[in-house]
XYZ file of C-alpha atoms in Angstrom:
459
model
C 15.963 22.711 -9.358
C 16.307 25.305 -7.421
C 19.631 26.307 -6.617
C 20.927 25.081 -3.003
C 24.116 26.675 -2.726
C 22.892 29.714 -0.601
C 21.588 27.781 1.843
C 24.643 25.735 2.599
C 26.606 28.346 4.188
C 26.160 28.085 7.757
C 23.751 31.284 9.494
C 24.346 30.078 13.112
C 27.474 29.539 14.697
C 27.762 26.038 16.925
C 26.474 27.776 20.028
C 23.199 28.205 18.616
C 22.614 24.769 17.858
C 20.274 22.516 19.837
C 21.900 20.609 22.796
C 21.638 16.919 21.633
C 22.080 15.713 24.771
C 24.115 16.279 28.285
C 27.589 15.690 28.161
C 27.781 15.140 24.469
C 29.858 18.547 23.890
C 32.235 17.746 26.293
C 33.473 14.150 24.863
C 36.821 12.899 25.358
C 38.996 13.962 22.345
C 39.442 11.514 19.273
C 36.817 9.646 17.189
C 34.721 7.384 19.127
C 31.838 5.375 18.812
C 28.322 6.773 20.086
C 26.061 4.670 22.148
C 22.694 4.341 21.285
C 20.874 7.098 23.147
C 23.389 9.538 21.793
C 23.096 8.775 18.267
C 19.377 9.595 18.372
C 19.898 12.421 20.521
C 22.508 13.444 17.913
C 20.335 12.803 14.655
C 17.334 14.543 16.077
C 19.257 17.732 16.772
C 21.302 17.305 13.102
C 17.609 16.767 11.781
C 16.006 19.892 13.397
C 19.025 22.118 12.587
C 18.410 20.703 9.033
C 14.811 21.582 8.910
C 15.228 24.796 10.481
C 17.924 25.886 7.777
C 16.111 24.753 4.550
C 12.754 25.205 4.188
C 10.097 22.339 3.187
C 10.082 23.463 -0.355
C 14.068 23.261 -0.573
C 14.007 20.082 0.711
C 11.494 18.896 -1.559
C 13.189 20.167 -4.238
C 16.690 18.776 -2.990
C 14.919 15.229 -3.195
C 14.210 14.804 -7.030
C 17.653 15.033 -8.201
C 21.177 13.384 -7.115
C 23.096 16.146 -7.089
C 20.534 18.136 -4.801
C 20.519 14.985 -2.482
C 24.625 15.001 -2.584
C 24.218 18.793 -1.623
C 22.289 17.663 1.065
C 24.365 15.277 2.284
C 27.066 17.656 2.565
C 25.132 20.031 4.568
C 23.905 17.636 7.066
C 28.028 16.357 7.581
C 28.992 19.826 8.073
C 26.222 20.352 10.908
C 27.320 17.516 12.476
C 30.995 18.270 12.565
C 29.396 21.717 14.191
C 28.026 19.918 17.405
C 31.983 19.485 18.439
C 31.532 15.553 18.828
C 34.807 13.690 17.809
C 33.731 11.131 14.902
C 35.588 9.000 12.711
C 35.161 9.614 9.175
C 33.267 6.743 8.620
C 30.458 7.302 11.546
C 30.339 10.929 10.218
C 29.311 9.330 6.972
C 26.753 6.769 8.509
C 25.060 9.500 10.756
C 24.567 11.874 7.595
C 23.150 8.890 5.806
C 21.055 7.971 8.389
C 19.545 11.630 8.940
C 19.196 11.679 5.133
C 17.331 8.324 4.963
C 14.737 10.150 8.013
C 14.058 13.222 5.875
C 13.525 11.251 2.513
C 12.874 7.659 3.445
C 11.684 5.752 6.171
C 14.355 6.125 8.424
C 15.967 3.490 10.168
C 13.839 0.826 8.177
C 16.110 2.205 4.774
C 19.057 -0.457 5.137
C 16.591 -3.008 5.795
C 14.498 -1.777 2.302
C 17.892 -1.930 0.384
C 18.523 -5.322 1.326
C 17.276 -7.774 -1.330
C 17.524 -10.555 0.600
C 15.120 -9.819 3.330
C 11.873 -10.912 2.014
C 9.706 -9.523 5.460
C 10.227 -6.793 8.151
C 8.842 -7.199 11.247
C 8.789 -4.347 13.884
C 7.288 -5.402 17.189
C 7.409 -1.785 19.117
C 10.279 0.798 18.665
C 13.142 -1.313 19.863
C 12.354 -4.827 18.610
C 13.011 -5.554 14.795
C 13.043 -8.855 13.356
C 13.765 -9.672 9.469
C 13.001 -12.816 7.377
C 16.028 -13.767 5.716
C 15.986 -16.664 2.838
C 13.146 -18.234 5.315
C 14.494 -17.753 8.375
C 13.258 -14.923 11.220
C 16.765 -13.014 12.629
C 16.798 -10.264 15.242
C 18.420 -7.239 13.987
C 20.087 -4.215 16.275
C 17.673 -1.927 14.241
C 15.486 0.576 16.723
C 13.445 3.588 16.298
C 14.163 6.546 18.936
C 10.630 5.712 20.786
C 7.260 4.803 19.401
C 6.153 8.129 18.559
C 9.091 8.214 16.140
C 7.798 4.650 14.844
C 4.350 6.167 14.531
C 5.607 8.862 12.451
C 7.177 6.460 10.191
C 4.193 4.503 9.539
C 1.778 7.682 9.054
C 4.483 8.520 6.493
C 3.763 5.356 4.813
C 0.045 5.283 4.679
C -0.363 8.941 3.765
C 1.191 8.186 0.800
C -1.462 6.026 -0.763
C -4.394 8.134 0.841
C -4.693 6.075 3.882
C -5.014 7.288 7.578
C -4.329 5.780 10.926
C -5.013 6.811 14.131
C -7.085 5.910 17.196
C -10.373 6.026 15.176
C -8.699 3.626 12.629
C -6.035 1.725 14.341
C -5.533 -0.836 11.400
C -4.699 -0.328 8.106
C -3.067 -2.119 5.023
C -0.703 -0.035 2.300
C 2.024 -0.677 0.340
C 5.448 1.311 -0.666
C 6.295 2.320 -4.013
C 8.016 -1.039 -5.021
C 4.798 -3.065 -4.387
C 5.717 -4.130 -0.597
C 2.678 -5.090 1.292
C 2.652 -3.048 4.584
C 0.262 -3.493 7.545
C 0.420 -1.336 10.782
C -2.064 -1.826 13.963
C -1.432 1.088 16.735
C -2.867 1.515 20.225
C -5.036 0.593 21.703
C -5.680 -2.608 19.802
C -1.546 -3.189 19.904
C -1.153 -3.377 23.774
C 2.754 -2.587 23.695
C 3.089 -0.133 20.849
C 3.025 0.333 17.189
C 3.061 -3.046 15.251
C 4.250 -2.672 11.601
C 4.937 -5.613 9.048
C 6.334 -5.249 5.637
C 6.110 -7.938 3.308
C 8.539 -7.094 0.366
C 8.386 -8.092 -3.262
C 11.626 -7.725 -5.527
C 11.765 -4.843 -8.059
C 11.929 -8.170 -10.278
C 10.012 -11.439 -9.344
C 11.412 -14.972 -9.420
C 10.910 -16.467 -13.264
C 9.945 -19.779 -13.248
C 13.361 -20.824 -14.336
C 14.737 -18.888 -11.011
C 12.016 -21.123 -9.190
C 13.615 -24.611 -11.221
C 17.336 -23.171 -10.171
C 16.062 -22.957 -6.383
C 14.265 -26.636 -6.595
C 10.961 -25.501 -5.777
C 9.780 -27.811 -8.532
C 11.323 -29.754 -11.434
C 12.084 -29.020 -15.201
C 9.331 -31.180 -15.732
C 6.917 -30.037 -13.394
C 7.554 -26.897 -14.971
C 6.416 -28.034 -18.386
C 3.419 -29.212 -17.276
C 2.387 -26.318 -15.501
C 3.710 -24.004 -18.869
C 1.541 -26.337 -21.125
C -1.658 -25.980 -18.967
C -1.354 -22.261 -19.059
C -0.818 -22.347 -22.824
C -3.947 -24.699 -22.794
C -6.131 -22.260 -21.217
C -6.918 -24.231 -17.815
C -8.059 -22.738 -14.679
C -5.353 -23.012 -11.788
C -5.964 -22.498 -8.099
C -2.290 -21.854 -6.274
C -3.187 -23.456 -2.590
C -0.722 -22.191 0.619
C -0.132 -20.983 3.736
C 1.177 -17.851 4.819
C 4.207 -16.997 3.362
C 4.567 -19.886 1.150
C 5.202 -18.211 -1.997
C 1.610 -18.129 -3.840
C 2.026 -14.955 -5.090
C 5.588 -15.693 -6.215
C 4.238 -18.480 -8.082
C 1.520 -16.791 -9.496
C 3.613 -14.273 -10.995
C 5.564 -16.830 -12.650
C 2.793 -18.731 -14.246
C 1.286 -15.569 -15.560
C 4.597 -15.162 -17.884
C 3.541 -17.890 -20.135
C 0.319 -15.862 -21.199
C 0.815 -14.745 -24.257
C 1.130 -11.269 -24.958
C -1.797 -11.301 -27.341
C -3.895 -11.723 -24.741
C -6.013 -8.916 -22.517
C -5.472 -9.270 -19.164
C -7.533 -7.944 -16.123
C -5.840 -8.427 -12.517
C -7.669 -7.828 -9.584
C -6.118 -7.933 -5.889
C -6.464 -6.495 -2.331
C -3.258 -4.942 -2.799
C -1.435 -4.737 -5.745
C 1.591 -6.881 -5.876
C 1.565 -8.781 -9.061
C 4.016 -7.825 -11.521
C 2.972 -9.253 -15.016
C 5.697 -8.402 -17.608
C 2.819 -8.442 -20.644
C 1.941 -5.144 -22.542
C -2.265 -5.370 -22.351
C -2.479 -5.700 -18.479
C -5.672 -4.119 -16.720
C -4.691 -3.732 -12.981
C -8.030 -3.439 -10.782
C -7.416 -2.563 -6.841
C -10.016 -2.937 -3.900
C -10.596 0.123 -2.076
C -11.277 0.344 1.806
C -14.121 2.558 3.971
C -13.540 6.128 4.333
C -13.613 7.141 7.992
C -17.208 6.848 7.707
C -17.319 3.589 7.046
C -18.726 3.906 3.338
C -17.066 3.988 -0.233
C -15.310 0.368 0.163
C -15.302 -1.460 -3.175
C -14.581 -4.978 -2.346
C -13.000 -7.632 -4.844
C -16.675 -8.954 -5.600
C -17.860 -5.816 -7.228
C -14.121 -5.874 -9.204
C -14.579 -9.296 -10.280
C -18.268 -8.376 -11.572
C -16.992 -5.090 -13.366
C -14.118 -7.274 -14.886
C -16.562 -9.204 -16.690
C -17.685 -5.898 -18.708
C -13.876 -5.399 -19.904
C -13.922 -7.709 -22.295
C -10.658 -9.930 -20.395
C -9.312 -13.226 -22.267
C -7.787 -13.525 -18.696
C -8.975 -12.566 -15.101
C -6.394 -13.327 -12.364
C -7.677 -12.566 -8.884
C -4.334 -12.155 -6.977
C -6.328 -14.136 -3.788
C -9.825 -15.625 -3.123
C -10.906 -14.311 0.392
C -14.441 -14.301 0.554
C -17.657 -14.129 -1.337
C -16.206 -13.124 -4.629
C -15.363 -17.045 -4.812
C -18.824 -17.712 -6.440
C -18.556 -14.786 -9.144
C -14.982 -16.257 -10.105
C -16.348 -19.784 -10.556
C -19.010 -18.183 -12.704
C -16.758 -16.443 -14.497
C -14.669 -19.828 -15.209
C -17.409 -21.676 -16.259
C -18.801 -19.081 -18.755
C -15.900 -18.586 -20.917
C -13.351 -17.136 -19.174
C -11.035 -20.026 -19.333
C -7.362 -19.589 -18.317
C -8.129 -17.761 -14.615
C -5.570 -18.055 -12.328
C -6.154 -17.364 -8.618
C -4.587 -17.952 -4.968
C -6.350 -19.634 -2.019
C -5.202 -20.066 2.101
C -5.300 -23.744 2.418
C -2.819 -26.433 3.741
C -3.689 -29.156 1.296
C -5.479 -29.408 -2.365
C -8.569 -31.041 -0.252
C -8.756 -27.990 2.017
C -8.487 -25.546 -0.662
C -11.812 -27.032 -2.215
C -13.424 -27.140 1.343
C -12.203 -23.511 1.459
C -13.700 -22.628 -1.646
C -16.848 -24.102 -0.965
C -17.444 -22.072 2.365
C -16.170 -19.019 0.829
C -18.922 -19.466 -2.108
C -21.705 -19.587 0.789
C -20.743 -16.245 2.158
C -22.248 -14.535 -0.608
C -26.402 -13.504 -0.473
C -26.742 -16.608 -3.361
C -28.314 -19.388 -1.175
C -26.971 -22.607 -3.628
C -26.822 -26.125 -2.204
C -23.842 -27.677 -1.164
C -24.114 -30.328 -4.014
C -24.411 -27.336 -6.422
C -21.550 -25.436 -5.267
C -19.378 -28.551 -5.392
C -20.397 -29.199 -9.194
C -19.559 -25.292 -9.719
C -15.910 -25.716 -8.116
C -15.656 -29.403 -10.071
C -16.350 -27.915 -13.339
C -14.503 -24.510 -13.001
C -11.173 -25.870 -11.502
C -8.848 -27.836 -13.459
C -5.739 -27.898 -11.672
C -4.641 -26.999 -7.751
C -1.294 -26.599 -7.067
C 0.018 -26.998 -3.673
C 3.181 -24.800 -2.190
C 4.364 -25.496 1.012
C 6.980 -23.542 2.815
C 9.474 -26.266 5.028
C 11.011 -25.668 8.319
C 14.332 -24.838 6.877
C 12.664 -21.894 4.999
C 12.533 -23.433 1.122
C 9.348 -23.337 -0.807
C 8.314 -26.103 -2.972
C 5.307 -27.471 -4.644
C 4.313 -30.294 -2.550
C 1.039 -31.180 -5.126
C 0.074 -30.732 -8.735
C -3.241 -31.845 -8.436
C -6.075 -32.656 -11.299
C -9.981 -32.146 -10.756
C -11.909 -34.795 -12.426
C -15.447 -34.029 -11.465
C -17.831 -34.566 -8.589
C -19.290 -38.007 -7.666
C -21.743 -38.842 -4.863
C -21.362 -35.164 -3.922
C -17.741 -35.663 -3.657
C -15.214 -33.528 -5.793
C -13.193 -36.717 -7.575
C -9.474 -35.085 -7.573
C -5.673 -37.122 -8.658
C -2.147 -35.956 -7.716
C 0.267 -35.894 -10.938
C 3.034 -34.865 -9.200
C 3.743 -34.882 -4.967
C 7.102 -33.974 -3.121
C 7.690 -36.793 -0.660
C 10.022 -35.946 2.459
C 12.274 -38.015 3.916
C 13.663 -36.487 6.627
C 16.246 -33.924 7.383
C 19.936 -33.206 6.375
C 22.897 -31.159 7.728
C 21.649 -27.630 9.127
C 18.181 -29.039 9.132
C 17.952 -28.941 5.346
C 14.691 -30.845 4.384
C 15.586 -34.001 2.021
C 12.800 -35.643 -0.414
C 12.105 -36.041 -3.819
C 9.555 -34.848 -6.117
C 7.929 -37.717 -7.733
C 5.286 -38.264 -10.881
C 2.281 -40.458 -9.882
C 2.461 -41.929 -13.301
C -1.107 -40.870 -13.803
C -1.669 -39.524 -17.520
C -3.670 -36.480 -16.942
C -7.461 -36.136 -18.210
C -6.797 -32.294 -19.567
C -4.254 -34.265 -22.103
C -6.704 -33.953 -24.882
C -7.322 -30.051 -23.786
C -3.442 -29.901 -24.731
C -3.562 -31.577 -27.552
C -6.484 -29.754 -28.995
C -4.545 -26.316 -28.292
C -1.594 -28.226 -30.352
C 0.338 -28.722 -27.071
C 2.321 -31.991 -26.217
C 2.838 -33.505 -22.922
C 6.455 -33.545 -22.069
C 7.817 -36.824 -22.485
C 8.862 -39.027 -19.207
C 6.100 -38.035 -17.160
C 5.330 -41.627 -16.384
C 8.392 -42.201 -14.419
C 9.567 -38.979 -13.500
C 11.397 -38.634 -9.800
C 14.188 -36.099 -8.430
C 15.685 -35.908 -5.314
C 16.225 -32.515 -3.580
């Protein structure tokens, strides 16, 4: 990194600095707290002065090392001091960090992105920011300077992954470096101003054992699912938005052997598989001319030519459902995917509908036979009213009879009311049915766990 020490000496006195706002320099003596408007004006002035003193090349070099960032932090503190505004040491450090976040990070969003307890960041225009923490929505005091400031942050996010957002393309999907999913929509589609939504994924996804600790399922249910993945059963995870489908998919994929070749297909890369032999594929949106899009269906077809042992489809959304079912029926056992649905039966109906979206016109009976033959297990996950996520059904498909797909529940979660602070009370219960895939488990050298017939656990 180039030496920044020459740039840290002030080249102008405080009188040449931009005025951060009327009345700021005539503040009363002694440290005080700045109003929101004053803070934004001061940060803007310090930010601009920093850019004037250090060219963009120097700023880029400083970002690469911790020592360079520390030098910039000291320079920002120096510029704040030159503004002639008496601030406490803590206030000056906080403002310096905010300016540093503005230069290198995502500005006001940086403190939220550093908070591991936050799962969603919802920006409803520049002065209205919500977060979801442990399943509960909370309003924050985070604000942007104005809608233009928010739009600059959105542009910074999407340009980093080769996307663009403007009046001609006012909707965009992107992701952050940590894999968090980003959606932005701007005027004229967003009436009140730019809207930004960030679905966060931790640097280390929840393990299956953590899910048991969080009472999302019981240890016995986990053993059954571990056996099903090991025996190469085809599994569909069903649930609503934010129910934890991707989290559960990550957990189940950890049971896949390191000796197998895994191909993942996603709209936006979110899966974090720990195996060594993983090939990750991601769709591509159309360009500004509306051409060049690569959909999940093309990737599924291409994946079949890549000698996969397992295909993991992040979420089935449309016509690729038929190609996925055909892959499951033609030797690619052990595939995993997710689907948006509220019940296991709804998941089957959605799959049937999506198969009809393609250009292959098959009768409903043929599609249902494909579904019944391809899928072995449907796992339903739900987000409770208290914010907790739980597996509410583990259901087995047993065939198709009289044009109806037959299905039986192996485990269910029975709600029993609300406890203190609105906590959902209930119990996991085994239906006592011995699954038909027990023979598949035995052929794979896996035994069903004991206690399956009379399993029950209160939560």
